[in-house]
Coordinates of C-alpha atoms in Angstrom, one line a residue:
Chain Y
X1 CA 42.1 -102.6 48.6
X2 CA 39.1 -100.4 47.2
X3 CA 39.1 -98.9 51.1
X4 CA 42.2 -97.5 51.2
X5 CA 41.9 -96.0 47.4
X6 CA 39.0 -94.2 48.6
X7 CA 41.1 -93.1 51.7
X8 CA 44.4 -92.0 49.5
X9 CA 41.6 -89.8 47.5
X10 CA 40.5 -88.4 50.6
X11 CA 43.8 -87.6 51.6
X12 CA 44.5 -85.7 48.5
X13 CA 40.8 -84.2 48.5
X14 CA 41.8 -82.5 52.1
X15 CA 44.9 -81.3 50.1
X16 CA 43.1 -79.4 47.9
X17 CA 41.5 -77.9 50.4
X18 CA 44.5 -76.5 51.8
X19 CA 45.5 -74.9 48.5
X20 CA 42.0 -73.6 48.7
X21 CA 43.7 -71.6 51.5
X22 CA 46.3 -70.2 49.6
X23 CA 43.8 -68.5 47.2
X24 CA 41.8 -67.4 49.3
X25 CA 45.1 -65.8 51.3
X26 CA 47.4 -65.8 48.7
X27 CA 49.0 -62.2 48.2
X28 CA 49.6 -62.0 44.6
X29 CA 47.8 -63.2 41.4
X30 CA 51.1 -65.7 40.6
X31 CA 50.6 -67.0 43.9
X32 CA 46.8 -67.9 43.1
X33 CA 47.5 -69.4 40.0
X34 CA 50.0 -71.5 41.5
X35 CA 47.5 -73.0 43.9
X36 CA 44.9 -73.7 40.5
X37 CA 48.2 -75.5 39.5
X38 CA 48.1 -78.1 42.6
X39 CA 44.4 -78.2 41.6
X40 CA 45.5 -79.7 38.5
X41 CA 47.8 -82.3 39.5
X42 CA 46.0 -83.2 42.5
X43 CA 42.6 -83.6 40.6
X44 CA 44.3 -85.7 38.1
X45 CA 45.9 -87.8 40.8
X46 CA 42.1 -87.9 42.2
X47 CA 40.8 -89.3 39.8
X48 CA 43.3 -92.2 39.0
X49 CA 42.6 -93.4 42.2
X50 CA 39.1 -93.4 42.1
X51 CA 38.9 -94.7 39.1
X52 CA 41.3 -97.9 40.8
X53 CA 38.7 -97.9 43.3
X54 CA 35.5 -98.6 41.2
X55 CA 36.8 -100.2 38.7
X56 CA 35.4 -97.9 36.0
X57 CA 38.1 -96.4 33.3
X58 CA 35.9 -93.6 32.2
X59 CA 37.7 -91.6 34.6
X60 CA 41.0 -92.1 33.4
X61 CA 39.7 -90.1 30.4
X62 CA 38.2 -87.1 32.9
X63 CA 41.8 -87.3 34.3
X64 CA 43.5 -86.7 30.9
X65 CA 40.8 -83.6 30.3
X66 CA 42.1 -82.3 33.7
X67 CA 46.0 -82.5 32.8
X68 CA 44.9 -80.4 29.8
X69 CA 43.5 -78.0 30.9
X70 CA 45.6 -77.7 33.7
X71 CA 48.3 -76.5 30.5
X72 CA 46.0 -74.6 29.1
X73 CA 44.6 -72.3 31.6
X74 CA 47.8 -71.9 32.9
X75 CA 49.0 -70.0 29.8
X76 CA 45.5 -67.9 29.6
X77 CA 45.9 -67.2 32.7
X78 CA 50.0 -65.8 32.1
X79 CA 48.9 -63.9 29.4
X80 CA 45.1 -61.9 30.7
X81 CA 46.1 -62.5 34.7
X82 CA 48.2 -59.8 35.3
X83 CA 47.2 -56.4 35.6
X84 CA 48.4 -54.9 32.8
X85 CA 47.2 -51.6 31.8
X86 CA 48.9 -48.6 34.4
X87 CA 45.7 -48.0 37.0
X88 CA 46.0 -45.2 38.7
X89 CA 45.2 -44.5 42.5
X90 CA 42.3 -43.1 41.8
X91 CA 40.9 -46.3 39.6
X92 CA 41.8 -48.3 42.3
X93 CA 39.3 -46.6 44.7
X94 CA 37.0 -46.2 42.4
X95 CA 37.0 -50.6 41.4
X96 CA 36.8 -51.0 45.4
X97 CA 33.6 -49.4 45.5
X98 CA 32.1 -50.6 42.5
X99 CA 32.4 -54.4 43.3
Chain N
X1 CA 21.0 -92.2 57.8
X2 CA 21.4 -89.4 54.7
X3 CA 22.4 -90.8 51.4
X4 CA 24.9 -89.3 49.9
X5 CA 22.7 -88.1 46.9
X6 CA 20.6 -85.8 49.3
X7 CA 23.6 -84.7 50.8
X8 CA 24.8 -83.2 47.4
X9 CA 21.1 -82.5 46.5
X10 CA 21.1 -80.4 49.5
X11 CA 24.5 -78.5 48.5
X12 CA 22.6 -77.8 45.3
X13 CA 20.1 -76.0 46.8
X14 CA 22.7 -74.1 48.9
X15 CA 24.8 -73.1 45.4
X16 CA 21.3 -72.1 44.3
X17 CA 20.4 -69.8 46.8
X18 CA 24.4 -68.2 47.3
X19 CA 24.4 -67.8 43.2
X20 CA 20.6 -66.1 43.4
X21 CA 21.9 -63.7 46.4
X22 CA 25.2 -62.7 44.7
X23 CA 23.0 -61.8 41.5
X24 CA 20.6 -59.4 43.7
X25 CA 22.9 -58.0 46.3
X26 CA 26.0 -56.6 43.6
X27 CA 26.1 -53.3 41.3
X28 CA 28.7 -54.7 39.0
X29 CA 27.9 -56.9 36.1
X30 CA 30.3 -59.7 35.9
X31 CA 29.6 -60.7 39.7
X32 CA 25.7 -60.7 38.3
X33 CA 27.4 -63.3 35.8
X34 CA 29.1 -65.2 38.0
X35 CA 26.1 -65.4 40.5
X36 CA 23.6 -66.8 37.3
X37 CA 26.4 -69.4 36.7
X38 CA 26.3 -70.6 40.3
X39 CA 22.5 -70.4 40.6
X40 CA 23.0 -72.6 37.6
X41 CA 25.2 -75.3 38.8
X42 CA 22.9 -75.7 42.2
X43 CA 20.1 -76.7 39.9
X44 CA 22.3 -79.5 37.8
X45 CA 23.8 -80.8 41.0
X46 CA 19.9 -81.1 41.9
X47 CA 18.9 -83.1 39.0
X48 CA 22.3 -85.4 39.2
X49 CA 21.1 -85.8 42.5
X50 CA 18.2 -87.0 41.7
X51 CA 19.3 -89.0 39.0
X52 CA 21.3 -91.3 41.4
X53 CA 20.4 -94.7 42.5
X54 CA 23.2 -96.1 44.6
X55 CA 26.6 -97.0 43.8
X56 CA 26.2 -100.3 42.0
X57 CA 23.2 -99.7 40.0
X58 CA 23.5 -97.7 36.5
X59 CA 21.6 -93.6 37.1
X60 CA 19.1 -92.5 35.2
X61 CA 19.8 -91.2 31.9
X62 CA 17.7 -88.6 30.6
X63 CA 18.8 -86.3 33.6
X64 CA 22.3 -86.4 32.7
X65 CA 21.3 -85.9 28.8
X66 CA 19.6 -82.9 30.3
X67 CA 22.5 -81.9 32.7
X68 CA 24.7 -81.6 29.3
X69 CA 22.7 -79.5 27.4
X70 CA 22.1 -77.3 29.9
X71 CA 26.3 -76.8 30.1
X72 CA 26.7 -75.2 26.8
X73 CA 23.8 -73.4 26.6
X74 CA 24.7 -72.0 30.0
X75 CA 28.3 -71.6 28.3
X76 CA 26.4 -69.7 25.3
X77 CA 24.4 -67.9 27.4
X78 CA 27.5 -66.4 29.4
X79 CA 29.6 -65.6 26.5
X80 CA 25.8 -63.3 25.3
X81 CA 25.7 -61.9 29.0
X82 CA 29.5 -60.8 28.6
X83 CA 29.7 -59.5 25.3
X84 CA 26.7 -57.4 26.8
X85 CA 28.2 -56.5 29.7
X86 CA 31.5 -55.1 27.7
X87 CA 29.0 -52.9 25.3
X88 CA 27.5 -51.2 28.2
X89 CA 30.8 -50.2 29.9
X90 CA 31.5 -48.9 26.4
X91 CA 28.4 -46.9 26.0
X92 CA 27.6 -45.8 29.6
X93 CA 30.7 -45.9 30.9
X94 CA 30.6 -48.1 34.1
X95 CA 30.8 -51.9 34.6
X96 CA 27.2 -51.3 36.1
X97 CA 23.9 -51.1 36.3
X98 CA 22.4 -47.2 36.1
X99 CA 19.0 -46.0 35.9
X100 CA 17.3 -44.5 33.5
X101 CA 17.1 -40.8 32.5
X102 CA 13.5 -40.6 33.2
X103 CA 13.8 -42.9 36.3
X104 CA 16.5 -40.9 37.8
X105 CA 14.8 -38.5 40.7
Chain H
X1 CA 47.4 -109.9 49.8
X2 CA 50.1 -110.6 47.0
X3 CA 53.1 -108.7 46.2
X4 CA 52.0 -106.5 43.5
X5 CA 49.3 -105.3 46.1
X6 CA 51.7 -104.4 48.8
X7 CA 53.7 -102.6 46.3
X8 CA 50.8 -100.9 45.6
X9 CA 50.0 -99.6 49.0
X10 CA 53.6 -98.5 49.5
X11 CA 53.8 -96.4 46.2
X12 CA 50.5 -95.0 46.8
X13 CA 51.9 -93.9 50.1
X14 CA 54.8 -92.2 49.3
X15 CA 53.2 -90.4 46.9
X16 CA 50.4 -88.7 49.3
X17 CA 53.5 -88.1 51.0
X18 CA 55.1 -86.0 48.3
X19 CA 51.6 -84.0 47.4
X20 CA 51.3 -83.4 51.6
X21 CA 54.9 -81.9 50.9
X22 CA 53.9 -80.4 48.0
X23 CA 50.9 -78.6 50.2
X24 CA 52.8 -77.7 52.6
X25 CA 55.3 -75.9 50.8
X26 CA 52.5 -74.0 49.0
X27 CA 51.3 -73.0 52.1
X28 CA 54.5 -72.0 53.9
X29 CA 57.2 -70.9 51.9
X30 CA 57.7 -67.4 51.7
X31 CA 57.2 -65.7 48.1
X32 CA 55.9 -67.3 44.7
X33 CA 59.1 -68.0 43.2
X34 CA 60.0 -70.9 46.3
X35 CA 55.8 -72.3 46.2
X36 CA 56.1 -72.8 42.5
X37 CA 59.4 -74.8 43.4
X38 CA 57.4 -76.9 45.5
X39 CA 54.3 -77.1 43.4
X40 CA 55.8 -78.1 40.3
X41 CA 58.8 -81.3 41.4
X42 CA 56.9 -82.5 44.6
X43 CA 53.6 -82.8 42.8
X44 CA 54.8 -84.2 39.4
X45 CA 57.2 -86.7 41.4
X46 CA 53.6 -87.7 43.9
X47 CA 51.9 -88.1 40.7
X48 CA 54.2 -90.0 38.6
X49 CA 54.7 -92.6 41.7
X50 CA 50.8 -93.1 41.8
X51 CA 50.3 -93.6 38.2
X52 CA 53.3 -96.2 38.7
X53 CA 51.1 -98.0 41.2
X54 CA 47.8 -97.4 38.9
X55 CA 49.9 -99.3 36.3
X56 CA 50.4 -102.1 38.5
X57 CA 46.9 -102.5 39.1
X58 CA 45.2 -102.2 36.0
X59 CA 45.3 -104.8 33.7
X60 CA 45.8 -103.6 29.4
X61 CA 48.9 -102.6 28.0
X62 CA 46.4 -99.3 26.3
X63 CA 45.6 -98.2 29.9
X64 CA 49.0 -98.1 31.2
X65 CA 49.9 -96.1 27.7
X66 CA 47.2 -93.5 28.6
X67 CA 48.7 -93.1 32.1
X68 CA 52.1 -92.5 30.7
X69 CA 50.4 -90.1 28.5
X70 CA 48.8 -88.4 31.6
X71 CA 51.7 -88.0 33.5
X72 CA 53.6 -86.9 30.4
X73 CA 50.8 -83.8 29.7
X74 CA 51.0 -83.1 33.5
X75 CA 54.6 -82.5 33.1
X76 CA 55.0 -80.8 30.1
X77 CA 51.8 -78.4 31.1
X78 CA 53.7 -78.1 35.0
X79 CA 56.7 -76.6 33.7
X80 CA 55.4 -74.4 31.3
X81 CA 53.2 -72.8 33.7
X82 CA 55.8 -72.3 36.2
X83 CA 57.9 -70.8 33.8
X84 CA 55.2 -68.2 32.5
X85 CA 54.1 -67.4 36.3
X86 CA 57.8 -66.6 37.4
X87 CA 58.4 -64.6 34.4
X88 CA 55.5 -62.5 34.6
X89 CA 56.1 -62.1 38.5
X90 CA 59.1 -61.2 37.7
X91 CA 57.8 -58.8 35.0
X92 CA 55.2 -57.6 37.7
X93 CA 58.9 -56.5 39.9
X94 CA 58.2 -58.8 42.5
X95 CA 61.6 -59.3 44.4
X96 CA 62.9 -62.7 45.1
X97 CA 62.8 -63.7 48.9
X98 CA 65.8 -63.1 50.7
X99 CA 67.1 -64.1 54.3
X100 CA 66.9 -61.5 56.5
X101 CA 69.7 -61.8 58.8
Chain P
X1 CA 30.8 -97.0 53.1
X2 CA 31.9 -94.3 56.1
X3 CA 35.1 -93.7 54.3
X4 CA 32.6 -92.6 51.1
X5 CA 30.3 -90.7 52.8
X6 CA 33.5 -88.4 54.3
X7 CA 34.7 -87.9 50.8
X8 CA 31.4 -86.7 50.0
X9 CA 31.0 -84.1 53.6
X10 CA 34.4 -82.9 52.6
X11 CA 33.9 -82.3 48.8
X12 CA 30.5 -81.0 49.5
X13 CA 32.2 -78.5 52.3
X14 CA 35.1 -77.7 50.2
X15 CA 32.8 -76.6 47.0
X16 CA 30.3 -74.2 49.3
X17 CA 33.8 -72.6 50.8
X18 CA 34.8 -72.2 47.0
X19 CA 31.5 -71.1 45.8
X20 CA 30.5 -68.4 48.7
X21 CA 34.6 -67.2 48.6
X22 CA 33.8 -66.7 44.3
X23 CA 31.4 -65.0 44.9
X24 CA 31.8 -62.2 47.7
X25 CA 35.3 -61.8 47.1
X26 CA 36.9 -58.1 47.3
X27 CA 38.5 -58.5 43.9
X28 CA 36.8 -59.0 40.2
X29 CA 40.3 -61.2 38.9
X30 CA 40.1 -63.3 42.6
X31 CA 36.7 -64.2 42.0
X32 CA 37.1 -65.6 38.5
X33 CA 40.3 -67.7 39.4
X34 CA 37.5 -69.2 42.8
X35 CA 35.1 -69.8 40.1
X36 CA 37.8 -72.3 38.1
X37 CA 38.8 -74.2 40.9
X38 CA 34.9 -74.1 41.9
X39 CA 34.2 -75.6 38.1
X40 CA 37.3 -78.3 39.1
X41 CA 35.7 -79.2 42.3
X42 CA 32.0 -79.4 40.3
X43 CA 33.4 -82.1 38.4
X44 CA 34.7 -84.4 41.3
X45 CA 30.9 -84.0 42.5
X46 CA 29.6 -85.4 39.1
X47 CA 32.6 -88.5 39.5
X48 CA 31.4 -89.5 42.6
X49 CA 27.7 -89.2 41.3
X50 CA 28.4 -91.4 38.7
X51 CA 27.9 -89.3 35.6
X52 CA 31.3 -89.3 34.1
X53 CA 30.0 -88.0 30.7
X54 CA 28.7 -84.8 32.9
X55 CA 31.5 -84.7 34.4
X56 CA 33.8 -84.4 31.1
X57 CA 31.5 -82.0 29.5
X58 CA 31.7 -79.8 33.0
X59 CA 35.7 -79.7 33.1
X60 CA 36.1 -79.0 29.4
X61 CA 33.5 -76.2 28.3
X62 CA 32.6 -75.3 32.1
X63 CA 35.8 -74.5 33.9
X64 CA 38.0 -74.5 31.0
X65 CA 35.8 -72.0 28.3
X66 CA 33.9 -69.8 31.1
X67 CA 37.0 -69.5 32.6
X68 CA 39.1 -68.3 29.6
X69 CA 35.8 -66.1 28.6
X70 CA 35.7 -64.6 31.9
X71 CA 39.5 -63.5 32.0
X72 CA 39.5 -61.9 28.9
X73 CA 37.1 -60.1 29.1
X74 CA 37.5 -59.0 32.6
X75 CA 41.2 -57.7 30.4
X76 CA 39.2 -55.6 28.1
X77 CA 36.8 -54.4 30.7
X78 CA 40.1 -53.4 33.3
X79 CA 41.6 -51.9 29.9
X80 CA 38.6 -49.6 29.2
X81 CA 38.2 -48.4 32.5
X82 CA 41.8 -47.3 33.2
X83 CA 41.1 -45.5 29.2
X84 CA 38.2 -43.5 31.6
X85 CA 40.1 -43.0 34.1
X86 CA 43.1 -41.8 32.3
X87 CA 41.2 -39.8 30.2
X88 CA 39.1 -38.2 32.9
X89 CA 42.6 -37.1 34.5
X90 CA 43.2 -35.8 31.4
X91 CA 40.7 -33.1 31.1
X92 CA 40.7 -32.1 34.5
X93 CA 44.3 -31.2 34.4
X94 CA 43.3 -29.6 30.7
X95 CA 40.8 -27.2 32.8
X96 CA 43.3 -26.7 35.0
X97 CA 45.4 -25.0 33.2
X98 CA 42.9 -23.1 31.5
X99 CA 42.1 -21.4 34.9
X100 CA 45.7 -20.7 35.3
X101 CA 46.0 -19.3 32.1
X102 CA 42.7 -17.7 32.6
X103 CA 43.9 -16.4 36.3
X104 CA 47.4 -14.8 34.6
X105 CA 45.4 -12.8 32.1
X106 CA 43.9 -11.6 34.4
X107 CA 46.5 -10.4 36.9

């Protein structure tokens, strides 16, 4: 039984992977944050399943941080994310040869 | 046959090294940030590492009391670097590091 | 293996099934709008139907609360979000997908 | 005991991706959203390492505070610069015209 927790959590692990993908393609901001989203849920799911496969509940509490934060960066993120102030062209450049 | 623990122990040391390049190879200052932050996390996943000793039997404490404190003072220590970082933009100018007047050729 | 176990195992299934669809619409639908449609059901029904198995499994009544209180958070955090991101995409004058026929 | 010591070759793969991808990435509001999911990732590590306490302490103030730190003030920092920029528009179109103003006095 503890086996095939520990192969559900590697199933979801390789999921998150693949939203790894989606940030490090992903077009837009929304579309990143989306994929730290699936991070979320699929971290919380994570660790409910690992936490069925040891046997120890203390990660039932990491799992509840998780779904927390998962809210609240969310929001930060709606409100600093964008880019809000009106760069011009010429910012732009200048940012892609500073970084 | 690795044990897992070396495995991560050996990630560590790869975070470490990524975190210590990013913070010499970029001009701008919040990459230097993120790069001390990394470097930082390499040498906790090192000491977890260490503190390991097998699934079953309970790890070594006093790294993990150490891996805590180092979190928040490395939290501290980032909010300092930033509120830094935004002062020189707003005195010099530039996200960046520039040389001196007297440096300057 | 008793019943309770095989119930288990089939919960747990179907829901690495919904967070593989979940993934896969993340990664393949066209514009942010459709992904956070299949980010925020496929994911919150895969979770809920794994905390339904975790609550099979473990064995106080204060754990399963906690799970319910999990999922619950998830949820309420899950829509929020999605709501915020579409809005400010939306804000950002991001058209919505359309066929192209 | 295999099935373990995958989890661990693809969590350890998955946060070096996430790490190296935070860190040499072309833009400054990319990077920070690699390092969140790199701070959610860290604290799987410290699950499977057995220090759940760590691992609390890492997804709270780690990912969750660094992360909100980093974003705004990556804002202000975006804000002031486009204030530079706008203002450095600003006074070259402001010369500008004073050479065309200058160049019809003359004529």
């Amino acid at each position: 039984m503890s086996a095939f927790f520990q192969l559900a959590a590697l199933f979801l692990l390789l999921n998150v992977g693949a939203g790894l993908l989606r940030i490090l393609r992903g077009r837009t901001t929304a579309d990143r944050l989306l994929a730290v989203q699936l991070f979320g849920t699929t971290g919380t799911a994570i660790l409910i399943l690992l936490s069925l496969a040891t046997g120890e509940s203390a990660y039932q509490t990491i799992a509840l941080v998780f779904a927390i934060l998962a809210g609240v960066l969310g929001i930060v993120f709606a409100r600093y994310g964008q880019p809000s102030a009106p760069a011009s062209a010429q910012s732009q450049e200048l940012k892609h040869e500073l970084n | 046959m690795i044990g897992s623990a070396v495995l991560y122990a050996l990630g560590g040391v790869a975070l470490f090294g990524m975190g210590l390049y990013a913070l010499l190879a970029y001009p701008n200052l919040l990459r230097k940030i993120l790069g001390m932050n990394v470097m930082g996390t390499g040498a906790f996943t090192i000491l977890i590492a260490a503190a390991y000793r097998g699934s079953d039997a309970a790890p070594d404490p006093v790294p993990h009391a150490l891996v805590i404190t180092g979190i928040v003072v490395s939290v501290c220590a980032t909010g300092l670097a930033l509120s830094l970082a935004v002062r020189i933009q707003a005195v010099t100018g530039a996200a960046y590091l520039t040389p001196d007047e007297e440096d300057a050729p | 293996m008793s019943l309770i176990d095989l119930i288990t195992i089939l919960l747990i299934g179907a829901g690495c099934f919904f967070f593989l669809a979940g993934t896969l619409g993340l990664l393949r639908l066209p514009d942010v709008f459709t992904r956070s449609h299949a980010i925020t059901k496929a994911d919150n029904v895969g979770l809920m139907l794994i905390m339904l198995a975790a609550a099979l499994q473990v064995e106080t009544w204060a754990t399963r609360f906690k799970l319910g209180l999990i999922w619950i958070l998830t949820l309420t955090a899950s829509a929020t979000v999605a709501h915020l991101i579409g809005r400010a995409a939306l804000n950002a004058e991001q058209k919505p997908w359309e066929e192209s026929t | 005991m295999t099935l373990q010591l995958a989890f661990d070759v693809v969590l350890i793969v998955t946060l070096v991706t996430c790490a190296w991808a935070a860190l040499t990435a072309p833009d400054l509001l990319r990077s920070v959203v690699l390092f969140i999911a790199f701070g959610l990732l860290l604290s799987f590590v410290w699950v499977r390492l057995q220090a759940p306490d760590v691992a609390l302490a890492e997804a709270a103030v780690g990912s969750g505070l660094t992360g909100a730190l980093l974003l705004s003030t990556l804002n202000v920092m975006r804000q002031k610069e486009a204030q530079i920029a706008q203002e450095s528009t600003d006074a070259a179109r402001e010369s500008e015209s004073e050479q065309e103003v200058a160049v019809a006095q003359d004529s």
